[in-house]
Tab-separated table of C-alpha atoms in Angstrom:
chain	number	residue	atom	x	y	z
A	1	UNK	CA	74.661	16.663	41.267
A	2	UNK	CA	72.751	18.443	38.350
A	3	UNK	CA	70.559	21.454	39.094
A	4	UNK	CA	68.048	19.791	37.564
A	5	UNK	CA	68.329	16.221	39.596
A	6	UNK	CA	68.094	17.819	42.862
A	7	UNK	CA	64.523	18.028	42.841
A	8	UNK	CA	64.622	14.378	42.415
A	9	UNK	CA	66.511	13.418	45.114
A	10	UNK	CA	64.553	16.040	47.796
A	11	UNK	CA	61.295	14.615	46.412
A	12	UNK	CA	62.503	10.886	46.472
A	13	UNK	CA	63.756	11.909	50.274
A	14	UNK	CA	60.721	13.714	51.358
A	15	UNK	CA	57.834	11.398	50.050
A	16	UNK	CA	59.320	7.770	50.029
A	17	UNK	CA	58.041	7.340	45.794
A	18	UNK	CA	59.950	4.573	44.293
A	19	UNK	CA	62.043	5.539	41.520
A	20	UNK	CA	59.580	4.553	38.541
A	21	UNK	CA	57.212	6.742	40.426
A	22	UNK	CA	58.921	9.977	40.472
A	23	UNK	CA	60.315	9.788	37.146
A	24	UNK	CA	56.407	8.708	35.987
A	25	UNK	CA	55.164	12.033	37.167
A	26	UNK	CA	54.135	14.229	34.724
A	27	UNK	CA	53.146	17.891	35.446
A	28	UNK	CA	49.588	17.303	35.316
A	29	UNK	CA	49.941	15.530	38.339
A	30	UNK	CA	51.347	18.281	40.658
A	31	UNK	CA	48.431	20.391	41.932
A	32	UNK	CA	50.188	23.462	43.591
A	33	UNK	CA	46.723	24.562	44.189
A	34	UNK	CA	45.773	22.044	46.389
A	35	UNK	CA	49.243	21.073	47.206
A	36	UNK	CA	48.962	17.544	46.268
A	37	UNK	CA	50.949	15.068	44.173
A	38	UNK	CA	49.451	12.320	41.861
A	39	UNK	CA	50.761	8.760	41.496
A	40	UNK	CA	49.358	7.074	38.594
A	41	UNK	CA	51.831	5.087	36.776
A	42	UNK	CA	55.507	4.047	37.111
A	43	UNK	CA	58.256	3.642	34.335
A	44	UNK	CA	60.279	0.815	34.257
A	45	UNK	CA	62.978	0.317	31.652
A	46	UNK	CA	61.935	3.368	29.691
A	47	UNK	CA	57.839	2.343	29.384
A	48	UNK	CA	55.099	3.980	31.473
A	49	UNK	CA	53.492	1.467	33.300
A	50	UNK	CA	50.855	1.615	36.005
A	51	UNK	CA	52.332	1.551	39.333
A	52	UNK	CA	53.343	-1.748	41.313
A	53	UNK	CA	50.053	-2.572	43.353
A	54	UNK	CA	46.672	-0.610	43.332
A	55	UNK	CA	47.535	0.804	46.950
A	56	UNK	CA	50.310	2.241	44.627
A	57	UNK	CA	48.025	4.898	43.412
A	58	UNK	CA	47.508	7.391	45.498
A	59	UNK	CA	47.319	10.926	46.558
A	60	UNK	CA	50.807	12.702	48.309
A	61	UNK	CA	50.753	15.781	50.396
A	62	UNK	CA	53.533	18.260	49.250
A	63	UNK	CA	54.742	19.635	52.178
A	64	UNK	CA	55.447	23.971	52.067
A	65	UNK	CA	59.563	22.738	51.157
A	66	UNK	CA	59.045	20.080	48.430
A	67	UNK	CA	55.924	22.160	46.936
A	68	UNK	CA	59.056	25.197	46.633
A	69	UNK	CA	61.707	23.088	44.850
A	70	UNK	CA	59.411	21.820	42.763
A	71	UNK	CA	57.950	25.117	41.764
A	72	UNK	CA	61.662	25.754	41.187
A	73	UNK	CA	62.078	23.032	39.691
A	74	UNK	CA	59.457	23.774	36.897
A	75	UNK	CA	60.688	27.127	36.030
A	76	UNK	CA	63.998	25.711	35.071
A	77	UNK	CA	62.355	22.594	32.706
A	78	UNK	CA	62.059	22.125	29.544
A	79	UNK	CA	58.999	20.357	29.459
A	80	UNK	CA	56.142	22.311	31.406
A	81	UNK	CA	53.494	21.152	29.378
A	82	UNK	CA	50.742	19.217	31.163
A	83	UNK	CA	51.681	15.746	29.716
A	84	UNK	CA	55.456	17.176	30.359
A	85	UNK	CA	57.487	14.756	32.461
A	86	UNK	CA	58.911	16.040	35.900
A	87	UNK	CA	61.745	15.034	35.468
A	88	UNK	CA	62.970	15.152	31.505
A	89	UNK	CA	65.717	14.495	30.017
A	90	UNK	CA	66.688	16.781	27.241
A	91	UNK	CA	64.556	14.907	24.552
A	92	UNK	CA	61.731	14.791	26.982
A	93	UNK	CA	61.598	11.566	27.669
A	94	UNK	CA	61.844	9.823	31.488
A	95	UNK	CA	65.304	9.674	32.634
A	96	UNK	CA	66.201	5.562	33.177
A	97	UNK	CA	66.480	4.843	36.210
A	98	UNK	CA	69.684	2.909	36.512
A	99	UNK	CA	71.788	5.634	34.517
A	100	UNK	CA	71.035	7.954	37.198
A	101	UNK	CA	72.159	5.503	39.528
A	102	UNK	CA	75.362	4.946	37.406
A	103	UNK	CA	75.968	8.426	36.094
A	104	UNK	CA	74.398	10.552	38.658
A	105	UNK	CA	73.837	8.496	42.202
A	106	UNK	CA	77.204	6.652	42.796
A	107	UNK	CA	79.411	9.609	42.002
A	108	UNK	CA	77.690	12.003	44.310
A	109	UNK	CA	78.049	9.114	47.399
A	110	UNK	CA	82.041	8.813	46.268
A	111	UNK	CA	82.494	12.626	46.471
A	112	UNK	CA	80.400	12.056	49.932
A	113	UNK	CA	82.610	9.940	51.062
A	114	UNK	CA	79.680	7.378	51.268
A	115	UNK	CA	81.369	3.638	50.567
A	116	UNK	CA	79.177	1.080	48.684
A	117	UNK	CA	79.885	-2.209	49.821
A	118	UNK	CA	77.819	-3.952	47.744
A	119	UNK	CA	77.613	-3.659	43.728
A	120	UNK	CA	73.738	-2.252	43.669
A	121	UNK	CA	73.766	-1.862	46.965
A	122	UNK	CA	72.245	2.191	48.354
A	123	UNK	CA	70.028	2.825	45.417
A	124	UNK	CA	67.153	4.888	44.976
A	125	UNK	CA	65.445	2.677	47.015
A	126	UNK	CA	67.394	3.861	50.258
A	127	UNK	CA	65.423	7.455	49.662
A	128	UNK	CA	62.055	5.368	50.189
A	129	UNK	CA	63.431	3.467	53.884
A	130	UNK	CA	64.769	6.960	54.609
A	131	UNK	CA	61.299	8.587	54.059
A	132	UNK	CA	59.901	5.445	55.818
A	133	UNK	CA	62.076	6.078	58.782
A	134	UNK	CA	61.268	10.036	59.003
A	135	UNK	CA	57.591	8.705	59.498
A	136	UNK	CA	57.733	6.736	61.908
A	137	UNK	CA	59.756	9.050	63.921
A	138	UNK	CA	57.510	11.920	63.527
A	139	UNK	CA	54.137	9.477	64.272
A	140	UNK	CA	55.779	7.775	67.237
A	141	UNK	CA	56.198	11.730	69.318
């Protein structure tokens, strides 16, 4: 996987955002400081958008690991301008979403080993029931 797609997929792992979400974030909404993380707007098929319901919006903790890859993260971007995408592609735009799951997603879980049964099936989305489950484990002790 890309140095610079890893922080992607620990985010997308470690804080359940949809897709249009994390590629949506823009630097401005990353406050180290306070060690919080913005959701304000989604992209879908390369246009900012807000996000999928009002509950949508909200406020994310960064916990000490994500808040370090993302620091990381930024020092390797070429973007780091406020209005800066997190995650830019070379023309700093938002990468689209379903070339990182053709070009980027599929061929990691095929060197994993990982089968796909189904054509779309084990998205993106999987990171956000992942996160979901991590939750619940950690609320239910």
């Amino acid at each position: 996987m890309p140095p610079n797609l890893r922080a992607l997929v620990v985010l997308l792992y470690l804080t359940g955002l949809r897709i249009g979400e994390a590629l949506a974030l823009k630097w401005s909404d990353v406050d180290f400081e306070q060690s919080k993380l913005y959701v304000r707007r989604s992209v879908w098929r390369g246009k900012e958008q807000s996000p999928k319901s009002r509950r949508s919006i909200r406020a994310k903790h960064l916990l000490g690991g994500l808040q370090r890859v993302l620091q990381s993260h930024r020092e390797l971007c070429i973007g780091r301008e406020p209005d800066g995408y997190v995650f830019a592609n070379l023309a700093g735009r938002s990468y689209d979403p379903d070339d990182l799951r053709r070009r980027v997603l599929y061929p990691a879980m095929q060197r994993a080993g990982i089968e796909r049964k189904h054509a779309r099936a084990y998205g993106f989305h999987l990171f956000r029931h992942s996160a979901g489950s991590q939750m619940q484990q950690v609320t239910a002790t």
